[in-house]
PDB file of C-alpha atoms in Angstrom:
ATOM      1  CA  MET A   8     -21.449 -41.638 -38.414  1.00  0.00           C
ATOM      2  CA  ASP A   9     -19.589 -42.168 -41.600  1.00  0.00           C
ATOM      3  CA  ALA A  10     -18.395 -39.353 -44.113  1.00  0.00           C
ATOM      4  CA  ALA A  11     -20.999 -40.328 -46.505  1.00  0.00           C
ATOM      5  CA  ARG A  12     -23.847 -39.703 -44.077  1.00  0.00           C
ATOM      6  CA  ALA A  13     -22.318 -36.682 -42.376  1.00  0.00           C
ATOM      7  CA  GLY A  14     -23.067 -34.343 -45.313  1.00  0.00           C
ATOM      8  CA  PRO A  15     -20.872 -32.037 -47.262  1.00  0.00           C
ATOM      9  CA  GLY A  16     -20.182 -29.513 -44.613  1.00  0.00           C
ATOM     10  CA  LEU A  17     -18.582 -32.062 -42.198  1.00  0.00           C
ATOM     11  CA  VAL A  18     -16.877 -33.649 -44.789  1.00  0.00           C
ATOM     12  CA  GLY A  19     -15.282 -30.379 -45.664  1.00  0.00           C
ATOM     13  CA  LEU A  20     -14.263 -29.852 -42.005  1.00  0.00           C
ATOM     14  CA  VAL A  21     -12.801 -33.278 -41.840  1.00  0.00           C
ATOM     15  CA  ALA A  22     -10.694 -32.543 -44.917  1.00  0.00           C
ATOM     16  CA  LEU A  23      -9.454 -29.403 -43.593  1.00  0.00           C
ATOM     17  CA  LEU A  24      -8.652 -31.033 -40.328  1.00  0.00           C
ATOM     18  CA  ALA A  25      -6.431 -33.433 -42.165  1.00  0.00           C
ATOM     19  CA  LEU A  26      -4.834 -30.834 -44.293  1.00  0.00           C
ATOM     20  CA  GLY A  27      -4.033 -29.049 -41.014  1.00  0.00           C
ATOM     21  CA  GLN A  28      -2.436 -31.957 -39.772  1.00  0.00           C
ATOM     22  CA  ARG A  29      -0.320 -32.399 -42.848  1.00  0.00           C
ATOM     23  CA  ALA A  30       0.445 -28.565 -43.264  1.00  0.00           C
ATOM     24  CA  GLY A  31       1.560 -28.190 -39.578  1.00  0.00           C
ATOM     25  CA  ALA A  32      -0.157 -28.595 -36.220  1.00  0.00           C
ATOM     26  CA  GLY A  33       1.015 -25.404 -34.496  1.00  0.00           C
ATOM     27  CA  CYS A  34       3.415 -24.594 -31.815  1.00  0.00           C
ATOM     28  CA  ALA A  35       4.196 -28.072 -30.715  1.00  0.00           C
ATOM     29  CA  GLU A  36       4.764 -29.255 -34.289  1.00  0.00           C
ATOM     30  CA  ASP A  37       7.275 -26.588 -35.149  1.00  0.00           C
ATOM     31  CA  GLY A  38       8.778 -26.564 -31.467  1.00  0.00           C
ATOM     32  CA  ARG A  39       8.079 -22.799 -31.163  1.00  0.00           C
ATOM     33  CA  CYS A  40       7.644 -20.734 -27.894  1.00  0.00           C
ATOM     34  CA  CYS A  41       8.979 -17.276 -28.142  1.00  0.00           C
ATOM     35  CA  PRO A  42       9.136 -14.514 -25.362  1.00  0.00           C
ATOM     36  CA  GLY A  43       7.718 -11.160 -25.710  1.00  0.00           C
ATOM     37  CA  ARG A  44       6.205  -9.971 -29.091  1.00  0.00           C
ATOM     38  CA  ASP A  45       7.731 -11.640 -32.032  1.00  0.00           C
ATOM     39  CA  PRO A  46       5.731 -11.445 -35.394  1.00  0.00           C
ATOM     40  CA  SER A  47       8.125 -14.117 -36.957  1.00  0.00           C
ATOM     41  CA  CYS A  48       7.214 -16.615 -34.156  1.00  0.00           C
ATOM     42  CA  ALA A  49       4.447 -17.970 -36.393  1.00  0.00           C
ATOM     43  CA  SER A  50       3.137 -21.452 -37.387  1.00  0.00           C
ATOM     44  CA  THR A  51       0.498 -22.749 -39.630  1.00  0.00           C
ATOM     45  CA  GLY A  52      -2.449 -24.514 -37.974  1.00  0.00           C
ATOM     46  CA  TRP A  53      -5.832 -23.883 -36.123  1.00  0.00           C
ATOM     47  CA  SER A  54      -6.034 -20.560 -34.025  1.00  0.00           C
ATOM     48  CA  LEU A  55      -7.965 -19.963 -30.885  1.00  0.00           C
ATOM     49  CA  THR A  56     -10.560 -18.424 -33.123  1.00  0.00           C
ATOM     50  CA  ARG A  57     -10.932 -21.670 -34.953  1.00  0.00           C
ATOM     51  CA  ALA A  58      -9.701 -20.326 -38.145  1.00  0.00           C
ATOM     52  CA  TYR A  59      -7.054 -22.211 -40.143  1.00  0.00           C
ATOM     53  CA  GLY A  60      -3.999 -20.498 -41.302  1.00  0.00           C
ATOM     54  CA  THR A  61      -1.148 -18.429 -39.701  1.00  0.00           C
ATOM     55  CA  CYS A  62      -1.165 -18.380 -36.022  1.00  0.00           C
ATOM     56  CA  PHE A  63       1.357 -17.393 -33.429  1.00  0.00           C
ATOM     57  CA  CYS A  64       3.495 -18.871 -30.674  1.00  0.00           C
ATOM     58  CA  ASP A  65       4.891 -15.795 -28.868  1.00  0.00           C
ATOM     59  CA  GLU A  66       3.754 -14.390 -25.403  1.00  0.00           C
ATOM     60  CA  ALA A  67       1.908 -11.316 -27.042  1.00  0.00           C
ATOM     61  CA  CYS A  68      -0.479 -13.838 -28.719  1.00  0.00           C
ATOM     62  CA  ARG A  69      -2.514 -14.301 -25.459  1.00  0.00           C
ATOM     63  CA  ARG A  70      -3.260 -10.536 -25.678  1.00  0.00           C
ATOM     64  CA  THR A  71      -3.812 -10.342 -29.409  1.00  0.00           C
ATOM     65  CA  GLY A  72      -5.962 -13.487 -29.293  1.00  0.00           C
ATOM     66  CA  ASP A  73      -4.227 -15.155 -32.349  1.00  0.00           C
ATOM     67  CA  CYS A  74      -2.306 -17.893 -30.572  1.00  0.00           C
ATOM     68  CA  CYS A  75      -2.216 -21.378 -32.252  1.00  0.00           C
ATOM     69  CA  LEU A  76      -4.669 -23.608 -30.571  1.00  0.00           C
ATOM     70  CA  ASP A  77      -2.143 -25.806 -28.856  1.00  0.00           C
ATOM     71  CA  TYR A  78      -0.207 -22.645 -27.598  1.00  0.00           C
ATOM     72  CA  ALA A  79      -1.245 -23.284 -23.870  1.00  0.00           C
ATOM     73  CA  GLN A  80      -0.155 -26.887 -24.058  1.00  0.00           C
ATOM     74  CA  ALA A  81       2.974 -26.508 -26.003  1.00  0.00           C
ATOM     75  CA  CYS A  82       4.143 -23.248 -24.112  1.00  0.00           C
ATOM     76  CA  PRO A  83       2.582 -23.485 -20.484  1.00  0.00           C
ATOM     77  CA  ALA A  84       2.521 -20.427 -18.397  1.00  0.00           C
ATOM     78  CA  LEU A  85       4.899 -20.284 -15.721  1.00  0.00           C
ATOM     79  CA  PRO A  86       4.559 -17.634 -12.913  1.00  0.00           C
ATOM     80  CA  CYS A  87       7.208 -15.603 -11.477  1.00  0.00           C
ATOM     81  CA  ILE A  88       8.542 -17.157  -8.217  1.00  0.00           C
ATOM     82  CA  VAL A  89      10.388 -14.970  -5.660  1.00  0.00           C
ATOM     83  CA  GLY A  90      12.328 -15.882  -2.530  1.00  0.00           C
ATOM     84  CA  GLU A  91      11.518 -14.671   1.034  1.00  0.00           C
ATOM     85  CA  TRP A  92      12.124 -11.134   2.200  1.00  0.00           C
ATOM     86  CA  SER A  93      15.509 -10.270   3.604  1.00  0.00           C
ATOM     87  CA  HIS A  94      15.910  -8.781   6.924  1.00  0.00           C
ATOM     88  CA  TRP A  95      15.200  -5.097   7.252  1.00  0.00           C
ATOM     89  CA  SER A  96      18.249  -2.762   6.645  1.00  0.00           C
ATOM     90  CA  GLY A  97      19.120  -0.095   9.266  1.00  0.00           C
ATOM     91  CA  CYS A  98      17.518   3.183   8.939  1.00  0.00           C
ATOM     92  CA  ALA A  99      18.850   5.365   5.987  1.00  0.00           C
ATOM     93  CA  GLY A 100      19.599   8.314   8.146  1.00  0.00           C
ATOM     94  CA  GLN A 101      19.761   9.210  12.065  1.00  0.00           C
ATOM     95  CA  CYS A 102      17.895  11.627  13.955  1.00  0.00           C
ATOM     96  CA  LYS A 103      15.176  12.279  11.572  1.00  0.00           C
ATOM     97  CA  PRO A 104      12.463  10.416   9.956  1.00  0.00           C
ATOM     98  CA  ASN A 105      13.833   8.269   7.108  1.00  0.00           C
ATOM     99  CA  PHE A 106      13.341   4.681   5.537  1.00  0.00           C
ATOM    100  CA  ARG A 107      14.499   1.207   5.997  1.00  0.00           C
ATOM    101  CA  MET A 108      14.486  -1.366   3.087  1.00  0.00           C
ATOM    102  CA  ARG A 109      14.100  -4.993   2.534  1.00  0.00           C
ATOM    103  CA  THR A 110      14.511  -6.860  -0.780  1.00  0.00           C
ATOM    104  CA  ARG A 111      13.936 -10.332  -2.310  1.00  0.00           C
ATOM    105  CA  ILE A 112      15.148 -12.108  -5.516  1.00  0.00           C
ATOM    106  CA  ILE A 113      13.595 -13.677  -8.462  1.00  0.00           C
ATOM    107  CA  GLN A 114      13.825 -17.560  -8.264  1.00  0.00           C
ATOM    108  CA  GLN A 115      11.897 -18.173 -11.476  1.00  0.00           C
ATOM    109  CA  GLU A 116      11.146 -15.477 -14.149  1.00  0.00           C
ATOM    110  CA  PRO A 117       7.759 -15.688 -15.603  1.00  0.00           C
ATOM    111  CA  LYS A 118       7.349 -17.402 -19.097  1.00  0.00           C
ATOM    112  CA  ASN A 119       4.713 -17.749 -21.694  1.00  0.00           C
ATOM    113  CA  GLY A 120       2.590 -15.006 -20.250  1.00  0.00           C
ATOM    114  CA  GLY A 121       2.664 -16.326 -16.757  1.00  0.00           C
ATOM    115  CA  GLU A 122       2.081 -14.177 -13.571  1.00  0.00           C
ATOM    116  CA  PRO A 123       4.482 -11.176 -13.485  1.00  0.00           C
ATOM    117  CA  CYS A 124       6.893 -10.594 -10.661  1.00  0.00           C
ATOM    118  CA  PRO A 125       5.721  -8.831  -7.520  1.00  0.00           C
ATOM    119  CA  PRO A 126       7.737  -5.900  -6.178  1.00  0.00           C
ATOM    120  CA  LEU A 127      11.253  -6.923  -5.144  1.00  0.00           C
ATOM    121  CA  GLU A 128      11.853  -4.011  -2.912  1.00  0.00           C
ATOM    122  CA  GLU A 129       9.933  -2.693   0.046  1.00  0.00           C
ATOM    123  CA  LYS A 130      10.372   0.549   1.980  1.00  0.00           C
ATOM    124  CA  ALA A 131       9.130   1.441   5.512  1.00  0.00           C
ATOM    125  CA  GLY A 132       9.439   4.469   7.686  1.00  0.00           C
ATOM    126  CA  CYS A 133      11.893   4.503  10.537  1.00  0.00           C
ATOM    127  CA  LEU A 134      13.665   6.863  13.054  1.00  0.00           C
ATOM    128  CA  GLU A 135      16.885   6.196  14.654  1.00  0.00           C
ATOM    129  CA  TYR A 136      17.039   7.909  18.189  1.00  0.00           C
ATOM    130  CA  ALA A 137      20.902   7.870  18.239  1.00  0.00           C
ATOM    131  CA  THR A 138      23.679   9.320  16.141  1.00  0.00           C
ATOM    132  CA  TYR A 139      26.537   7.198  14.889  1.00  0.00           C
ATOM    133  CA  GLU A 140      28.505   8.213  17.964  1.00  0.00           C
ATOM    134  CA  GLY A 141      25.955   6.884  20.246  1.00  0.00           C
ATOM    135  CA  GLN A 142      24.547  10.153  21.421  1.00  0.00           C
ATOM    136  CA  ASN A 143      20.675  10.573  22.050  1.00  0.00           C
ATOM    137  CA  CYS A 144      18.697  12.396  19.441  1.00  0.00           C
ATOM    138  CA  GLY A 145      15.368  12.402  17.690  1.00  0.00           C
ATOM    139  CA  ASP A 146      13.124  12.685  20.702  1.00  0.00           C
ATOM    140  CA  GLU A 147      11.739  15.989  19.127  1.00  0.00           C
ATOM    141  CA  HIS A 148      10.939  13.945  15.978  1.00  0.00           C
ATOM    142  CA  VAL A 149       8.541  11.619  17.628  1.00  0.00           C
ATOM    143  CA  PRO A 150       5.473  11.557  15.526  1.00  0.00           C
ATOM    144  CA  ALA A 151       2.057  12.527  16.899  1.00  0.00           C
ATOM    145  CA  PHE A 152      -0.168   9.404  16.472  1.00  0.00           C
ATOM    146  CA  ILE A 153      -3.767  10.639  15.822  1.00  0.00           C
ATOM    147  CA  THR A 154      -7.234   9.307  15.149  1.00  0.00           C
ATOM    148  CA  THR A 155     -10.535  10.863  14.856  1.00  0.00           C
ATOM    149  CA  PHE A 156     -12.107  12.715  17.842  1.00  0.00           C
ATOM    150  CA  GLU A 157     -14.917  10.245  17.603  1.00  0.00           C
ATOM    151  CA  TYR A 158     -12.834   7.697  19.136  1.00  0.00           C
ATOM    152  CA  ASN A 159     -13.094   9.550  22.397  1.00  0.00           C
ATOM    153  CA  LYS A 160     -16.734   8.356  22.803  1.00  0.00           C
ATOM    154  CA  GLY A 161     -15.691   4.767  22.725  1.00  0.00           C
ATOM    155  CA  ARG A 162     -12.846   5.328  24.953  1.00  0.00           C
ATOM    156  CA  THR A 163     -15.180   7.109  27.591  1.00  0.00           C
ATOM    157  CA  LYS A 164     -17.656   4.216  27.386  1.00  0.00           C
ATOM    158  CA  GLN A 165     -14.738   1.738  27.963  1.00  0.00           C
ATOM    159  CA  ALA A 166     -13.198   3.626  30.764  1.00  0.00           C
ATOM    160  CA  ALA A 167     -15.182   1.920  33.542  1.00  0.00           C
ATOM    161  CA  ASN A 168     -13.694  -1.528  32.455  1.00  0.00           C
ATOM    162  CA  LEU A 169     -10.168  -0.337  32.148  1.00  0.00           C
ATOM    163  CA  ARG A 170      -7.302   0.164  34.653  1.00  0.00           C
ATOM    164  CA  TRP A 171      -6.881   3.850  33.729  1.00  0.00           C
ATOM    165  CA  ALA A 172     -10.509   4.566  34.544  1.00  0.00           C
ATOM    166  CA  SER A 173      -9.552   6.752  37.369  1.00  0.00           C
ATOM    167  CA  GLU A 174      -7.288   8.898  35.033  1.00  0.00           C
ATOM    168  CA  THR A 175     -10.047   9.694  32.469  1.00  0.00           C
ATOM    169  CA  ASP A 176     -10.971  12.891  34.103  1.00  0.00           C
ATOM    170  CA  ASP A 177     -10.442  15.814  31.589  1.00  0.00           C
ATOM    171  CA  SER A 178      -8.933  18.140  34.175  1.00  0.00           C
ATOM    172  CA  GLY A 179      -5.473  17.859  32.814  1.00  0.00           C
ATOM    173  CA  SER A 180      -6.518  17.694  29.016  1.00  0.00           C
ATOM    174  CA  TYR A 181      -5.457  20.380  26.632  1.00  0.00           C
ATOM    175  CA  CYS A 182      -5.885  21.050  22.948  1.00  0.00           C
ATOM    176  CA  VAL A 183      -3.113  21.854  20.464  1.00  0.00           C
ATOM    177  CA  GLU A 184      -3.740  23.535  17.251  1.00  0.00           C
ATOM    178  CA  PHE A 185      -1.622  22.792  14.237  1.00  0.00           C
ATOM    179  CA  ARG A 186      -1.344  24.064  10.749  1.00  0.00           C
ATOM    180  CA  THR A 187      -0.964  21.120   8.239  1.00  0.00           C
ATOM    181  CA  GLU A 188       2.085  21.590   6.006  1.00  0.00           C
ATOM    182  CA  SER A 189       2.148  18.248   4.052  1.00  0.00           C
ATOM    183  CA  LEU A 190       0.401  14.935   3.848  1.00  0.00           C
ATOM    184  CA  SER A 191       0.879  11.720   1.946  1.00  0.00           C
ATOM    185  CA  PRO A 192      -1.749  11.072  -0.985  1.00  0.00           C
ATOM    186  CA  HIS A 193      -2.872   7.925   0.811  1.00  0.00           C
ATOM    187  CA  CYS A 194      -4.959  10.041   3.255  1.00  0.00           C
ATOM    188  CA  SER A 195      -7.273  11.445   0.620  1.00  0.00           C
ATOM    189  CA  VAL A 196      -7.993   8.079  -0.918  1.00  0.00           C
ATOM    190  CA  GLU A 197      -8.685   6.362   2.202  1.00  0.00           C
ATOM    191  CA  ASN A 198     -12.406   4.902   2.093  1.00  0.00           C
ATOM    192  CA  ARG A 199     -12.649   2.181   4.596  1.00  0.00           C
ATOM    193  CA  PRO A 200     -15.615   3.170   6.937  1.00  0.00           C
ATOM    194  CA  TYR A 201     -13.661   3.464   9.979  1.00  0.00           C
ATOM    195  CA  ALA A 202     -10.897   5.385   8.428  1.00  0.00           C
ATOM    196  CA  ARG A 203     -12.630   7.994   6.304  1.00  0.00           C
ATOM    197  CA  TRP A 204     -11.894  10.688   8.732  1.00  0.00           C
ATOM    198  CA  MET A 205      -8.252  10.814   7.180  1.00  0.00           C
ATOM    199  CA  GLN A 206     -10.004  12.432   4.201  1.00  0.00           C
ATOM    200  CA  TYR A 207     -10.438  15.531   6.128  1.00  0.00           C
ATOM    201  CA  LEU A 208      -6.781  16.146   6.695  1.00  0.00           C
ATOM    202  CA  ARG A 209      -5.778  18.922   4.216  1.00  0.00           C
ATOM    203  CA  GLU A 210      -2.594  20.983   3.525  1.00  0.00           C
ATOM    204  CA  GLY A 211      -2.895  24.387   4.764  1.00  0.00           C
ATOM    205  CA  TYR A 212      -5.805  23.651   7.202  1.00  0.00           C
ATOM    206  CA  THR A 213      -5.598  24.212  10.947  1.00  0.00           C
ATOM    207  CA  VAL A 214      -6.623  21.310  12.993  1.00  0.00           C
ATOM    208  CA  CYS A 215      -7.166  20.630  16.585  1.00  0.00           C
ATOM    209  CA  VAL A 216      -5.836  17.658  18.520  1.00  0.00           C
ATOM    210  CA  THR A 217      -6.855  16.903  22.103  1.00  0.00           C
ATOM    211  CA  CYS A 218      -4.412  15.537  24.613  1.00  0.00           C
ATOM    212  CA  GLN A 219      -5.878  13.598  27.514  1.00  0.00           C
ATOM    213  CA  PRO A 220      -5.341  10.163  29.388  1.00  0.00           C
ATOM    214  CA  PRO A 221      -4.300   7.577  28.557  1.00  0.00           C
ATOM    215  CA  ALA A 222      -2.312   9.041  25.729  1.00  0.00           C
ATOM    216  CA  MET A 223      -0.926  11.575  28.189  1.00  0.00           C
ATOM    217  CA  HIS A 224       2.267  10.591  29.883  1.00  0.00           C
ATOM    218  CA  SER A 225       1.751  10.620  33.752  1.00  0.00           C
ATOM    219  CA  GLY A 226       5.247  11.989  34.491  1.00  0.00           C
ATOM    220  CA  SER A 227       5.236  14.864  31.844  1.00  0.00           C
ATOM    221  CA  SER A 228       1.526  15.289  31.500  1.00  0.00           C
ATOM    222  CA  HIS A 229       1.913  15.739  27.935  1.00  0.00           C
ATOM    223  CA  CYS A 230       1.243  13.711  24.736  1.00  0.00           C
ATOM    224  CA  SER A 231       4.115  12.394  22.486  1.00  0.00           C
ATOM    225  CA  GLY A 232       4.517  14.505  19.418  1.00  0.00           C
ATOM    226  CA  ASP A 233       2.564  17.482  20.789  1.00  0.00           C
ATOM    227  CA  GLY A 234       5.426  19.815  20.183  1.00  0.00           C
ATOM    228  CA  VAL A 235       5.526  21.053  23.670  1.00  0.00           C
ATOM    229  CA  ASP A 236       8.878  22.857  23.452  1.00  0.00           C
ATOM    230  CA  ALA A 237       8.468  23.728  19.764  1.00  0.00           C
ATOM    231  CA  ASP A 238       8.017  27.144  18.365  1.00  0.00           C
ATOM    232  CA  GLY A 239       5.875  27.933  15.463  1.00  0.00           C
ATOM    233  CA  ASN A 240       8.513  27.322  12.822  1.00  0.00           C
ATOM    234  CA  LYS A 241       9.451  23.888  13.823  1.00  0.00           C
ATOM    235  CA  LEU A 242       8.203  20.996  11.429  1.00  0.00           C
ATOM    236  CA  LEU A 243       6.592  18.334  13.481  1.00  0.00           C
ATOM    237  CA  HIS A 244       5.538  14.825  12.154  1.00  0.00           C
ATOM    238  CA  TRP A 245       2.189  13.063  12.613  1.00  0.00           C
ATOM    239  CA  GLN A 246       0.835   9.596  11.508  1.00  0.00           C
ATOM    240  CA  ALA A 247      -2.846   8.490  11.229  1.00  0.00           C
ATOM    241  CA  VAL A 248      -3.574   5.463  13.343  1.00  0.00           C
ATOM    242  CA  GLY A 249      -5.102   2.771  11.165  1.00  0.00           C
ATOM    243  CA  ASN A 250      -3.156   3.579   8.033  1.00  0.00           C
ATOM    244  CA  PRO A 251       0.636   3.966   8.476  1.00  0.00           C
ATOM    245  CA  LEU A 252       0.683   5.345   4.824  1.00  0.00           C
ATOM    246  CA  CYS A 253      -1.456   8.335   5.898  1.00  0.00           C
ATOM    247  CA  HIS A 254       1.279  10.651   7.503  1.00  0.00           C
ATOM    248  CA  GLY A 255       2.735  14.310   7.148  1.00  0.00           C
ATOM    249  CA  THR A 256       3.946  17.298   8.827  1.00  0.00           C
ATOM    250  CA  TRP A 257       2.557  20.286  10.659  1.00  0.00           C
ATOM    251  CA  LYS A 258       3.602  23.291  12.750  1.00  0.00           C
ATOM    252  CA  LYS A 259       2.350  24.199  16.095  1.00  0.00           C
ATOM    253  CA  VAL A 260       0.018  27.198  16.248  1.00  0.00           C
ATOM    254  CA  GLN A 261      -0.853  27.317  19.856  1.00  0.00           C
ATOM    255  CA  GLN A 262      -1.704  25.228  22.925  1.00  0.00           C
ATOM    256  CA  VAL A 263      -5.351  25.912  24.277  1.00  0.00           C
ATOM    257  CA  GLU A 264      -7.497  24.471  27.057  1.00  0.00           C
ATOM    258  CA  GLU A 265     -10.449  23.868  24.803  1.00  0.00           C
ATOM    259  CA  CYS A 266     -10.551  22.881  21.037  1.00  0.00           C
ATOM    260  CA  SER A 267     -12.406  25.235  18.767  1.00  0.00           C
ATOM    261  CA  CYS A 268     -12.016  23.368  15.202  1.00  0.00           C
ATOM    262  CA  PRO A 269     -15.078  21.917  13.530  1.00  0.00           C
ATOM    263  CA  LEU A 270     -15.624  18.165  14.404  1.00  0.00           C
ATOM    264  CA  VAL A 271     -14.236  17.038  11.071  1.00  0.00           C
ATOM    265  CA  HIS A 272     -10.947  18.927  11.816  1.00  0.00           C
ATOM    266  CA  SER A 273     -10.737  17.515  15.323  1.00  0.00           C
ATOM    267  CA  PHE A 274      -8.520  14.725  16.300  1.00  0.00           C
ATOM    268  CA  ILE A 275      -7.108  13.082  19.368  1.00  0.00           C
ATOM    269  CA  PHE A 276      -3.748  11.856  20.340  1.00  0.00           C
ATOM    270  CA  THR A 277      -3.505   8.138  20.999  1.00  0.00           C
TER     271      THR A 277
END
């Protein structure tokens, strides 16, 4: 179709396109690609909104929507690239729960609005069982690993097929009542179907935890973390099985034969 048959509207558009090519073609023509937000990083040309005039070639134009039409081609987005994780460091302290750390470095900085860098540092819980002098310590800090008491139903059903079937009799089992002192915020926001029981852990609440085989050590007839030798003032540590971010502390109230807590506040050592 020639200009004469195209009609005045198309003729005008062709004229504007020609004018745009003469006046400036955007980022590529001016060789502009600026980091961050830079109002002076402007050009003249067609913008993403198909309007002709001032448009921008800085990273912020992706958010504000006023990039020059050729921004993506002239200033391609480059994502952040990071290296592999380092080895885990040693535990930050001995004889009490602490943290270890690993890091990674940036190999390519993000550019032109590319994907930002992920965390460069990661921490995880740890517990050293020996002092710097090599003396044994920390046994009393072994956390109580717990799960919902509902797990006991599945454990009983499977008993016939497992080696410890003969040890599942409840004659040696016992219950420990604890008063929860602290817990991480990850417990209350847990909403995966199999882990919602963690939402019932609350500061200041008394909870019941059952100790029975196979969690019970055959030699000592007690479960790790039950505070067997602890008095009511000793702070003990627990961790929810299924979400290591759900953890906290509690103090032992008493050991009893039968648990008396409501089901939602009843748990079991694993």
